[in-house]
mmCIF file of C-alpha atoms and ligand atoms in Angstrom:
data_model
loop_
_atom_site.group_PDB
_atom_site.id
_atom_site.type_symbol
_atom_site.label_atom_id
_atom_site.label_comp_id
_atom_site.label_asym_id
_atom_site.label_seq_id
_atom_site.Cartn_x
_atom_site.Cartn_y
_atom_site.Cartn_z
ATOM 1 C CA UNK T 78 -30.236 -17.999 -32.906
ATOM 2 C CA UNK T 79 -30.569 -21.388 -31.281
ATOM 3 C CA UNK T 80 -27.675 -23.468 -29.993
ATOM 4 C CA UNK T 81 -26.295 -26.371 -32.016
ATOM 5 C CA UNK T 82 -27.360 -29.891 -30.940
ATOM 6 C CA UNK T 83 -25.676 -31.299 -27.848
ATOM 7 C CA UNK T 84 -25.947 -34.243 -25.482
ATOM 8 C CA UNK T 85 -27.019 -33.299 -21.962
ATOM 9 C CA UNK T 86 -26.059 -34.700 -18.556
ATOM 10 C CA UNK T 87 -27.289 -33.468 -15.185
ATOM 11 C CA UNK T 88 -25.198 -35.113 -12.471
ATOM 12 C CA UNK T 89 -26.215 -34.622 -8.848
ATOM 13 C CA UNK T 90 -22.835 -35.261 -7.224
ATOM 14 C CA UNK T 91 -19.349 -33.901 -7.845
ATOM 15 C CA UNK T 92 -18.013 -37.442 -8.357
ATOM 16 C CA UNK T 93 -20.592 -38.082 -11.056
ATOM 17 C CA UNK T 94 -19.625 -34.819 -12.800
ATOM 18 C CA UNK T 95 -15.935 -35.739 -12.615
ATOM 19 C CA UNK T 96 -16.681 -39.170 -14.146
ATOM 20 C CA UNK T 97 -18.480 -37.474 -17.034
ATOM 21 C CA UNK T 98 -15.656 -34.967 -17.544
ATOM 22 C CA UNK T 99 -13.044 -37.756 -17.444
ATOM 23 C CA UNK T 100 -14.991 -39.548 -20.171
ATOM 24 C CA UNK T 101 -16.089 -36.611 -22.352
ATOM 25 C CA UNK T 102 -14.104 -33.557 -21.137
ATOM 26 C CA UNK T 103 -12.506 -32.754 -24.517
ATOM 27 C CA UNK T 104 -15.925 -32.471 -26.195
ATOM 28 C CA UNK T 105 -17.967 -31.161 -23.262
ATOM 29 C CA UNK T 106 -18.649 -27.885 -21.505
ATOM 30 C CA UNK T 107 -19.682 -27.459 -17.905
ATOM 31 C CA UNK T 108 -22.962 -25.552 -17.568
ATOM 32 C CA UNK T 109 -23.215 -23.478 -14.383
ATOM 33 C CA UNK T 110 -25.505 -20.402 -14.318
ATOM 34 C CA UNK T 111 -25.451 -20.262 -18.128
ATOM 35 C CA UNK T 112 -25.259 -16.444 -18.163
ATOM 36 C CA UNK T 113 -22.133 -16.476 -20.325
ATOM 37 C CA UNK T 114 -22.216 -19.959 -21.851
ATOM 38 C CA UNK T 115 -25.801 -19.888 -23.153
ATOM 39 C CA UNK T 116 -25.302 -16.659 -25.173
ATOM 40 C CA UNK T 117 -22.085 -18.182 -26.584
ATOM 41 C CA UNK T 118 -24.046 -21.309 -27.581
ATOM 42 C CA UNK T 119 -26.835 -19.250 -29.112
ATOM 43 C CA UNK T 120 -24.352 -17.250 -31.162
ATOM 44 C CA UNK T 121 -22.632 -20.560 -31.997
ATOM 45 C CA UNK T 122 -19.360 -19.213 -30.683
ATOM 46 C CA UNK T 123 -19.201 -22.359 -28.521
ATOM 47 C CA UNK T 124 -20.170 -25.699 -30.074
ATOM 48 C CA UNK T 125 -19.647 -28.435 -27.479
ATOM 49 C CA UNK T 126 -20.995 -31.929 -28.239
ATOM 50 C CA UNK T 127 -22.143 -32.261 -24.644
ATOM 51 C CA UNK T 128 -23.167 -30.119 -21.684
ATOM 52 C CA UNK T 129 -22.486 -31.284 -18.149
ATOM 53 C CA UNK T 130 -25.040 -29.286 -16.158
ATOM 54 C CA UNK T 131 -23.832 -28.920 -12.563
ATOM 55 C CA UNK T 132 -26.894 -27.023 -11.278
ATOM 56 C CA UNK T 133 -28.159 -30.166 -9.547
ATOM 57 C CA UNK T 134 -24.997 -30.597 -7.443
ATOM 58 C CA UNK T 135 -26.102 -29.124 -4.135
ATOM 59 C CA UNK T 136 -22.781 -29.897 -2.420
ATOM 60 C CA UNK T 137 -21.099 -27.253 -4.627
ATOM 61 C CA UNK T 138 -23.235 -24.424 -3.266
ATOM 62 C CA UNK T 139 -22.154 -22.978 0.111
ATOM 63 C CA UNK T 140 -20.690 -19.981 1.918
ATOM 64 C CA UNK T 141 -18.603 -21.059 4.929
ATOM 65 C CA UNK T 142 -16.377 -19.381 7.473
ATOM 66 C CA UNK T 143 -13.702 -21.921 8.235
ATOM 67 C CA UNK T 144 -10.501 -21.342 10.176
ATOM 68 C CA UNK T 145 -9.652 -17.843 8.945
ATOM 69 C CA UNK T 146 -10.972 -18.348 5.442
ATOM 70 C CA UNK T 147 -14.180 -17.718 3.577
ATOM 71 C CA UNK T 148 -15.013 -20.744 1.422
ATOM 72 C CA UNK T 149 -17.364 -20.390 -1.525
ATOM 73 C CA UNK T 150 -18.636 -23.427 -3.385
ATOM 74 C CA UNK T 151 -18.251 -22.915 -7.134
ATOM 75 C CA UNK T 152 -22.018 -23.182 -7.736
ATOM 76 C CA UNK T 153 -22.893 -20.507 -5.187
ATOM 77 C CA UNK T 154 -25.027 -17.917 -6.954
ATOM 78 C CA UNK T 155 -23.554 -14.429 -7.117
ATOM 79 C CA UNK T 156 -26.762 -13.074 -5.539
ATOM 80 C CA UNK T 157 -26.383 -15.472 -2.586
ATOM 81 C CA UNK T 158 -22.926 -14.063 -1.835
ATOM 82 C CA UNK T 159 -24.149 -10.517 -2.325
ATOM 83 C CA UNK T 160 -26.870 -10.974 0.299
ATOM 84 C CA UNK T 161 -24.832 -13.116 2.681
ATOM 85 C CA UNK T 162 -24.150 -11.619 6.122
ATOM 86 C CA UNK T 163 -21.137 -13.924 6.453
ATOM 87 C CA UNK T 164 -19.628 -12.660 3.206
ATOM 88 C CA UNK T 165 -20.433 -9.024 4.027
ATOM 89 C CA UNK T 166 -18.828 -9.328 7.458
ATOM 90 C CA UNK T 167 -15.726 -11.276 6.396
ATOM 91 C CA UNK T 168 -15.145 -9.871 2.943
ATOM 92 C CA UNK T 169 -16.972 -6.609 2.201
ATOM 93 C CA UNK T 170 -14.792 -6.039 -0.885
ATOM 94 C CA UNK T 171 -16.365 -9.072 -2.551
ATOM 95 C CA UNK T 172 -19.903 -7.912 -1.809
ATOM 96 C CA UNK T 173 -19.121 -4.347 -2.943
ATOM 97 C CA UNK T 174 -17.805 -5.656 -6.266
ATOM 98 C CA UNK T 175 -20.769 -7.988 -6.813
ATOM 99 C CA UNK T 176 -23.162 -5.018 -6.979
ATOM 100 C CA UNK T 177 -21.426 -4.144 -10.274
ATOM 101 C CA UNK T 178 -21.879 -7.561 -11.913
ATOM 102 C CA UNK T 179 -24.566 -7.240 -14.613
ATOM 103 C CA UNK T 180 -28.101 -6.924 -13.253
ATOM 104 C CA UNK T 181 -29.919 -8.611 -10.367
ATOM 105 C CA UNK T 182 -31.476 -11.204 -12.701
ATOM 106 C CA UNK T 183 -28.022 -12.208 -13.960
ATOM 107 C CA UNK T 184 -26.629 -12.466 -10.438
ATOM 108 C CA UNK T 185 -29.604 -14.655 -9.437
ATOM 109 C CA UNK T 186 -28.425 -17.329 -11.881
ATOM 110 C CA UNK T 187 -24.724 -16.529 -12.396
ATOM 111 C CA UNK T 188 -22.344 -18.383 -10.125
ATOM 112 C CA UNK T 189 -19.112 -17.413 -8.462
ATOM 113 C CA UNK T 190 -17.281 -20.343 -10.049
ATOM 114 C CA UNK T 191 -18.745 -19.618 -13.493
ATOM 115 C CA UNK T 192 -17.449 -16.059 -13.395
ATOM 116 C CA UNK T 193 -13.962 -17.266 -12.433
ATOM 117 C CA UNK T 194 -13.909 -20.103 -14.997
ATOM 118 C CA UNK T 195 -15.193 -17.799 -17.757
ATOM 119 C CA UNK T 196 -12.211 -15.466 -17.101
ATOM 120 C CA UNK T 197 -13.541 -12.394 -18.856
ATOM 121 C CA UNK T 198 -10.969 -9.573 -18.504
ATOM 122 C CA UNK T 199 -13.842 -7.149 -17.840
ATOM 123 C CA UNK T 200 -15.351 -9.281 -15.043
ATOM 124 C CA UNK T 201 -15.251 -8.086 -11.452
ATOM 125 C CA UNK T 202 -14.761 -11.315 -9.492
ATOM 126 C CA UNK T 203 -11.448 -12.455 -11.023
ATOM 127 C CA UNK T 204 -9.987 -9.025 -10.178
ATOM 128 C CA UNK T 205 -11.293 -9.070 -6.625
ATOM 129 C CA UNK T 206 -10.031 -12.611 -6.022
ATOM 130 C CA UNK T 207 -6.616 -11.521 -7.339
ATOM 131 C CA UNK T 208 -6.512 -8.581 -4.934
ATOM 132 C CA UNK T 209 -7.569 -10.822 -2.057
ATOM 133 C CA UNK T 210 -4.988 -13.536 -2.811
ATOM 134 C CA UNK T 211 -7.705 -16.201 -3.143
ATOM 135 C CA UNK T 212 -7.028 -19.854 -3.994
ATOM 136 C CA UNK T 213 -8.970 -21.809 -6.581
ATOM 137 C CA UNK T 214 -9.642 -25.463 -5.765
ATOM 138 C CA UNK T 215 -9.973 -27.679 -8.784
ATOM 139 C CA UNK T 216 -10.769 -31.413 -9.010
ATOM 140 C CA UNK T 217 -10.584 -34.178 -11.580
ATOM 141 C CA UNK T 218 -10.499 -37.995 -11.401
ATOM 142 C CA UNK T 219 -6.700 -37.758 -11.191
ATOM 143 C CA UNK T 220 -6.856 -35.631 -8.037
ATOM 144 C CA UNK T 221 -7.197 -32.102 -6.671
ATOM 145 C CA UNK T 222 -5.150 -29.010 -7.477
ATOM 146 C CA UNK T 223 -5.062 -25.607 -5.821
ATOM 147 C CA UNK T 224 -4.161 -22.658 -8.016
ATOM 148 C CA UNK T 225 -3.380 -19.015 -7.346
ATOM 149 C CA UNK T 226 -5.110 -16.427 -9.553
ATOM 150 C CA UNK T 227 -1.747 -15.843 -11.305
ATOM 151 C CA UNK T 228 -1.548 -19.540 -12.239
ATOM 152 C CA UNK T 229 -5.231 -19.902 -13.008
ATOM 153 C CA UNK T 230 -5.847 -16.980 -15.402
ATOM 154 C CA UNK T 231 -3.848 -17.496 -18.605
ATOM 155 C CA UNK T 232 -5.221 -14.936 -21.052
ATOM 156 C CA UNK T 233 -8.515 -13.554 -22.401
ATOM 157 C CA UNK T 234 -11.251 -16.089 -21.412
ATOM 158 C CA UNK T 235 -8.613 -18.807 -20.995
ATOM 159 C CA UNK T 236 -7.642 -20.537 -17.771
ATOM 160 C CA UNK T 237 -5.343 -23.387 -16.839
ATOM 161 C CA UNK T 238 -8.366 -25.653 -16.166
ATOM 162 C CA UNK T 239 -7.994 -28.955 -18.017
ATOM 163 C CA UNK T 240 -11.069 -30.250 -19.899
ATOM 164 C CA UNK T 241 -11.454 -33.013 -17.284
ATOM 165 C CA UNK T 242 -11.306 -30.553 -14.365
ATOM 166 C CA UNK T 243 -14.042 -28.879 -12.386
ATOM 167 C CA UNK T 244 -13.550 -25.735 -10.343
ATOM 168 C CA UNK T 245 -15.081 -26.703 -6.999
ATOM 169 C CA UNK T 246 -14.246 -23.984 -4.468
ATOM 170 C CA UNK T 247 -12.839 -20.497 -4.063
ATOM 171 C CA UNK T 248 -11.016 -19.959 -0.787
ATOM 172 C CA UNK T 249 -10.588 -16.378 0.342
ATOM 173 C CA UNK T 250 -8.311 -15.502 3.272
ATOM 174 C CA UNK T 251 -10.103 -13.359 5.841
ATOM 175 C CA UNK T 252 -8.189 -10.099 6.074
ATOM 176 C CA UNK T 253 -6.702 -8.894 9.352
ATOM 177 C CA UNK T 254 -8.447 -6.109 11.241
ATOM 178 C CA UNK T 255 -7.483 -2.604 10.051
ATOM 179 C CA UNK T 256 -7.297 -3.753 6.437
ATOM 180 C CA UNK T 257 -8.971 -1.237 4.185
ATOM 181 C CA UNK T 258 -10.521 -2.194 0.889
ATOM 182 C CA UNK T 259 -12.277 -0.536 -2.017
ATOM 183 C CA UNK T 260 -13.644 -1.521 -5.396
ATOM 184 C CA UNK T 261 -14.321 1.095 -8.068
ATOM 185 C CA UNK T 262 -15.099 0.776 -11.745
ATOM 186 C CA UNK T 263 -16.477 2.769 -14.638
ATOM 187 C CA UNK T 264 -19.114 1.441 -17.026
ATOM 188 C CA UNK T 265 -21.186 3.470 -19.465
ATOM 189 C CA UNK T 266 -24.471 2.233 -17.968
ATOM 190 C CA UNK T 267 -25.331 0.405 -14.748
ATOM 191 C CA UNK T 268 -25.050 -3.314 -15.513
ATOM 192 C CA UNK T 269 -22.710 -2.973 -18.494
ATOM 193 C CA UNK T 270 -19.311 -4.611 -18.450
ATOM 194 C CA UNK T 271 -16.759 -2.175 -17.034
ATOM 195 C CA UNK T 272 -14.363 -0.187 -19.201
ATOM 196 C CA UNK T 273 -11.896 -0.215 -16.322
ATOM 197 C CA UNK T 274 -11.671 -0.661 -12.595
ATOM 198 C CA UNK T 275 -9.498 -1.333 -9.583
ATOM 199 C CA UNK T 276 -9.731 -3.419 -6.411
ATOM 200 C CA UNK T 277 -7.541 -2.213 -3.558
ATOM 201 C CA UNK T 278 -6.555 -3.961 -0.321
ATOM 202 C CA UNK T 279 -4.348 -2.007 2.099
ATOM 203 C CA UNK T 280 -3.332 -2.881 5.636
ATOM 204 C CA UNK T 281 -2.370 0.064 7.801
ATOM 205 C CA UNK T 282 -0.175 -0.090 10.943
ATOM 206 C CA UNK T 283 -0.604 1.879 14.220
ATOM 207 C CA UNK T 284 1.369 4.825 12.819
ATOM 208 C CA UNK T 285 -0.994 5.038 9.823
ATOM 209 C CA UNK T 286 1.605 3.712 7.336
ATOM 210 C CA UNK T 287 0.575 1.217 4.636
ATOM 211 C CA UNK T 288 2.041 -2.249 5.027
ATOM 212 C CA UNK T 289 0.519 -4.857 2.730
ATOM 213 C CA UNK T 290 -0.761 -3.137 -0.440
ATOM 214 C CA UNK T 291 -2.503 -4.971 -3.259
ATOM 215 C CA UNK T 292 -4.089 -3.208 -6.214
ATOM 216 C CA UNK T 293 -5.618 -5.427 -8.914
ATOM 217 C CA UNK T 294 -6.698 -3.886 -12.208
ATOM 218 C CA UNK T 295 -9.795 -4.619 -14.283
ATOM 219 C CA UNK T 296 -9.550 -4.218 -18.047
ATOM 220 C CA UNK T 297 -5.839 -3.361 -18.114
ATOM 221 C CA UNK T 298 -4.726 -6.665 -19.674
ATOM 222 C CA UNK T 299 -6.198 -10.000 -20.854
ATOM 223 C CA UNK T 300 -6.065 -11.220 -17.216
ATOM 224 C CA UNK T 301 -6.294 -9.407 -13.893
ATOM 225 C CA UNK T 302 -2.935 -7.754 -13.202
ATOM 226 C CA UNK T 303 -1.499 -5.966 -10.205
ATOM 227 C CA UNK T 304 -0.353 -2.332 -10.259
ATOM 228 C CA UNK T 305 2.990 -3.313 -8.745
ATOM 229 C CA UNK T 306 4.790 0.025 -9.280
ATOM 230 C CA UNK T 307 1.970 1.832 -7.509
ATOM 231 C CA UNK T 308 1.937 -0.776 -4.720
ATOM 232 C CA UNK T 309 5.698 -0.316 -4.177
ATOM 233 C CA UNK T 310 5.349 3.472 -4.100
ATOM 234 C CA UNK T 311 2.661 3.380 -1.428
ATOM 235 C CA UNK T 312 4.119 0.764 0.897
ATOM 236 C CA UNK T 313 5.450 2.412 4.074
ATOM 237 C CA UNK T 314 3.632 5.723 3.426
ATOM 238 C CA UNK T 315 0.431 7.259 4.684
ATOM 239 C CA UNK T 316 -2.500 6.687 2.363
ATOM 240 C CA UNK T 317 -3.250 10.283 1.411
ATOM 241 C CA UNK T 318 -3.947 12.426 -1.649
ATOM 242 C CA UNK T 319 -0.243 12.633 -2.623
ATOM 243 C CA UNK T 320 0.196 8.857 -2.438
ATOM 244 C CA UNK T 321 -2.962 8.277 -4.502
ATOM 245 C CA UNK T 322 -1.804 10.801 -7.128
ATOM 246 C CA UNK T 323 1.585 9.142 -7.444
ATOM 247 C CA UNK T 324 -0.087 5.736 -7.765
ATOM 248 C CA UNK T 325 -2.221 7.098 -10.603
ATOM 249 C CA UNK T 326 0.821 8.394 -12.509
ATOM 250 C CA UNK T 327 2.767 5.149 -12.025
ATOM 251 C CA UNK T 328 -0.180 3.014 -13.114
ATOM 252 C CA UNK T 329 -0.746 5.096 -16.220
ATOM 253 C CA UNK T 330 2.923 4.630 -17.176
ATOM 254 C CA UNK T 331 2.851 0.878 -16.564
ATOM 255 C CA UNK T 332 -0.215 -0.407 -18.427
ATOM 256 C CA UNK T 333 -1.103 -0.834 -22.105
ATOM 257 C CA UNK T 334 -4.787 -1.791 -22.288
ATOM 258 C CA UNK T 335 -6.213 -2.733 -25.659
ATOM 259 C CA UNK T 336 -8.788 -0.447 -27.218
ATOM 260 C CA UNK T 337 -12.097 -1.470 -28.792
ATOM 261 C CA UNK T 338 -15.299 0.192 -30.008
ATOM 262 C CA UNK T 339 -16.115 1.181 -26.412
ATOM 263 C CA UNK T 340 -12.874 3.083 -25.782
ATOM 264 C CA UNK T 341 -9.339 3.434 -27.142
ATOM 265 C CA UNK T 342 -6.304 1.999 -25.375
ATOM 266 C CA UNK T 343 -5.209 5.528 -24.373
ATOM 267 C CA UNK T 344 -8.629 6.338 -22.960
ATOM 268 C CA UNK T 345 -8.646 3.139 -20.933
ATOM 269 C CA UNK T 346 -5.121 3.737 -19.648
ATOM 270 C CA UNK T 347 -6.125 7.094 -18.180
ATOM 271 C CA UNK T 348 -9.419 5.694 -16.922
ATOM 272 C CA UNK T 349 -7.871 2.719 -15.118
ATOM 273 C CA UNK T 350 -5.204 4.955 -13.531
ATOM 274 C CA UNK T 351 -8.009 7.207 -12.290
ATOM 275 C CA UNK T 352 -9.789 4.150 -10.868
ATOM 276 C CA UNK T 353 -6.596 3.349 -8.923
ATOM 277 C CA UNK T 354 -6.510 6.908 -7.549
ATOM 278 C CA UNK T 355 -10.181 6.743 -6.528
ATOM 279 C CA UNK T 356 -9.930 3.270 -5.018
ATOM 280 C CA UNK T 357 -6.995 4.355 -2.843
ATOM 281 C CA UNK T 358 -8.819 7.420 -1.556
ATOM 282 C CA UNK T 359 -11.946 5.345 -0.961
ATOM 283 C CA UNK T 360 -9.901 2.712 0.896
ATOM 284 C CA UNK T 361 -8.329 5.508 2.977
ATOM 285 C CA UNK T 362 -11.758 6.611 4.138
ATOM 286 C CA UNK T 363 -12.975 3.092 4.943
ATOM 287 C CA UNK T 364 -13.127 1.865 8.524
ATOM 288 C CA UNK T 365 -11.288 -1.371 7.758
ATOM 289 C CA UNK T 366 -12.401 -4.981 7.456
ATOM 290 C CA UNK T 367 -13.781 -6.963 10.347
ATOM 291 C CA UNK T 368 -11.410 -9.743 11.331
HETATM 292 C C1 FAD J 862 -26.385 -9.111 -19.957
HETATM 293 C C2 FAD J 862 -25.236 -9.657 -19.162
HETATM 294 C C3 FAD J 862 -24.425 -8.780 -18.459
HETATM 295 C C4 FAD J 862 -23.370 -9.272 -17.701
HETATM 296 N N1 FAD J 862 -22.593 -8.379 -17.040
HETATM 297 C C5 FAD J 862 -21.552 -8.821 -16.322
HETATM 298 C C6 FAD J 862 -20.693 -7.922 -15.619
HETATM 299 O O1 FAD J 862 -20.900 -6.705 -15.612
HETATM 300 N N2 FAD J 862 -19.658 -8.450 -14.936
HETATM 301 C C7 FAD J 862 -19.405 -9.786 -14.910
HETATM 302 O O2 FAD J 862 -18.442 -10.215 -14.269
HETATM 303 N N3 FAD J 862 -20.186 -10.659 -15.547
HETATM 304 C C8 FAD J 862 -21.243 -10.216 -16.244
HETATM 305 N N4 FAD J 862 -22.035 -11.118 -16.899
HETATM 306 C C9 FAD J 862 -21.665 -12.553 -16.844
HETATM 307 C C10 FAD J 862 -22.181 -13.205 -15.585
HETATM 308 O O3 FAD J 862 -21.498 -12.747 -14.431
HETATM 309 C C11 FAD J 862 -21.993 -14.728 -15.656
HETATM 310 O O4 FAD J 862 -22.836 -15.248 -14.695
HETATM 311 C C12 FAD J 862 -20.633 -15.282 -15.430
HETATM 312 O O5 FAD J 862 -19.665 -14.729 -16.282
HETATM 313 C C13 FAD J 862 -20.585 -16.792 -15.712
HETATM 314 O O6 FAD J 862 -21.165 -17.465 -14.667
HETATM 315 P P1 FAD J 862 -22.217 -18.602 -14.941
HETATM 316 O O7 FAD J 862 -22.409 -19.292 -13.639
HETATM 317 O O8 FAD J 862 -23.380 -18.038 -15.601
HETATM 318 O O9 FAD J 862 -21.369 -19.602 -15.882
HETATM 319 P P2 FAD J 862 -21.724 -20.272 -17.285
HETATM 320 O O10 FAD J 862 -22.199 -19.253 -18.247
HETATM 321 O O11 FAD J 862 -22.587 -21.459 -17.069
HETATM 322 O O12 FAD J 862 -20.252 -20.787 -17.689
HETATM 323 C C14 FAD J 862 -19.256 -19.883 -18.094
HETATM 324 C C15 FAD J 862 -17.988 -20.687 -18.464
HETATM 325 O O13 FAD J 862 -17.379 -21.230 -17.292
HETATM 326 C C16 FAD J 862 -17.325 -22.672 -17.357
HETATM 327 N N5 FAD J 862 -17.647 -23.132 -15.992
HETATM 328 C C17 FAD J 862 -18.666 -22.694 -15.211
HETATM 329 N N6 FAD J 862 -18.582 -23.240 -13.987
HETATM 330 C C18 FAD J 862 -17.505 -24.052 -13.998
HETATM 331 C C19 FAD J 862 -16.897 -24.891 -13.021
HETATM 332 N N7 FAD J 862 -17.374 -24.968 -11.764
HETATM 333 N N8 FAD J 862 -15.782 -25.586 -13.359
HETATM 334 C C20 FAD J 862 -15.283 -25.492 -14.627
HETATM 335 N N9 FAD J 862 -15.803 -24.705 -15.592
HETATM 336 C C21 FAD J 862 -16.909 -23.995 -15.281
HETATM 337 C C22 FAD J 862 -18.363 -23.061 -18.411
HETATM 338 O O14 FAD J 862 -18.042 -24.290 -19.019
HETATM 339 C C23 FAD J 862 -18.265 -21.895 -19.371
HETATM 340 O O15 FAD J 862 -17.150 -22.061 -20.228
HETATM 341 C C24 FAD J 862 -23.115 -10.680 -17.645
HETATM 342 C C25 FAD J 862 -23.956 -11.567 -18.339
HETATM 343 C C26 FAD J 862 -25.000 -11.072 -19.081
HETATM 344 C C27 FAD J 862 -25.880 -12.052 -19.811
#
């Protein structure tokens, strides 16, 4: 299938893109890497009158270490983050998760901001940014906004972005030393969307007890959600086999994923709980993040 007819703009600055979105936002779609939007156009599941192609906006593509945060421009290609020494050093969890996103060809074009704005419940980056407590910077002609993942992701492929708004940057706090992280998922084949997964961030004190614990779940709900019962059970304890087992049981009791042709809700519930168990044990064996 071919996409329906559309008008096409290719701004080269953020301001120019914001002008276009202010004028045409209701009828337009932003085109980033096109890895999700172009198939939707071809299947005619999206029928915008206009595309605002932001690939020519160089100022939206960067990876910066700035005052205790890692800043990613929305147009930064997923492959650029995956191969970035800065990202690997400051945020290995992000790089680990990126290996699971589609195939290399998709990551060469797909952008970090596109993955966040697309808000697929089976996507890795929204889950990782939730676990990391990232902030999403958004701009329009009426001004900037900064949103937490909880405020940004509304439901399946729906965010709180207004039609006139552009996601411009993802800001990730650099984790303190001795923070352990792990990302695990299960997909039927390498490159497929995951059936379930978990991103875990755990800080451990001198006595070996867990302090800050964040476990974000992939595929458990229409948006990334946290396994809060499991987090509460682990806080203050050593991260060992018993703790991981209890977290698995609590997660399984807490979630109600929806089933589809790839797996029933019950299957996914057990799978995601197992991903939590594995991610905790993997985090326990990790050296910890560089500060
Ligand atoms: C075969 C295949 C397998 C894939 N497997 C995976 C996978 O396993 N995991 C995974 O996470 N993804 C997967 N993807 C999707 C891929 O990661 C996409 O790159 C990503 O979802 C969207 O990024 P994009 O830059 O291509 O955005 P686009 O496709 O250009 O845009 C996606 C949506 O986001 C909006 N948008 C994009 N950028 C902005 C912005 N800056 N501000 C406001 N709105 C914006 C667009 O308007 C559109 O609605 C796969 C894709 C394919 C084709």
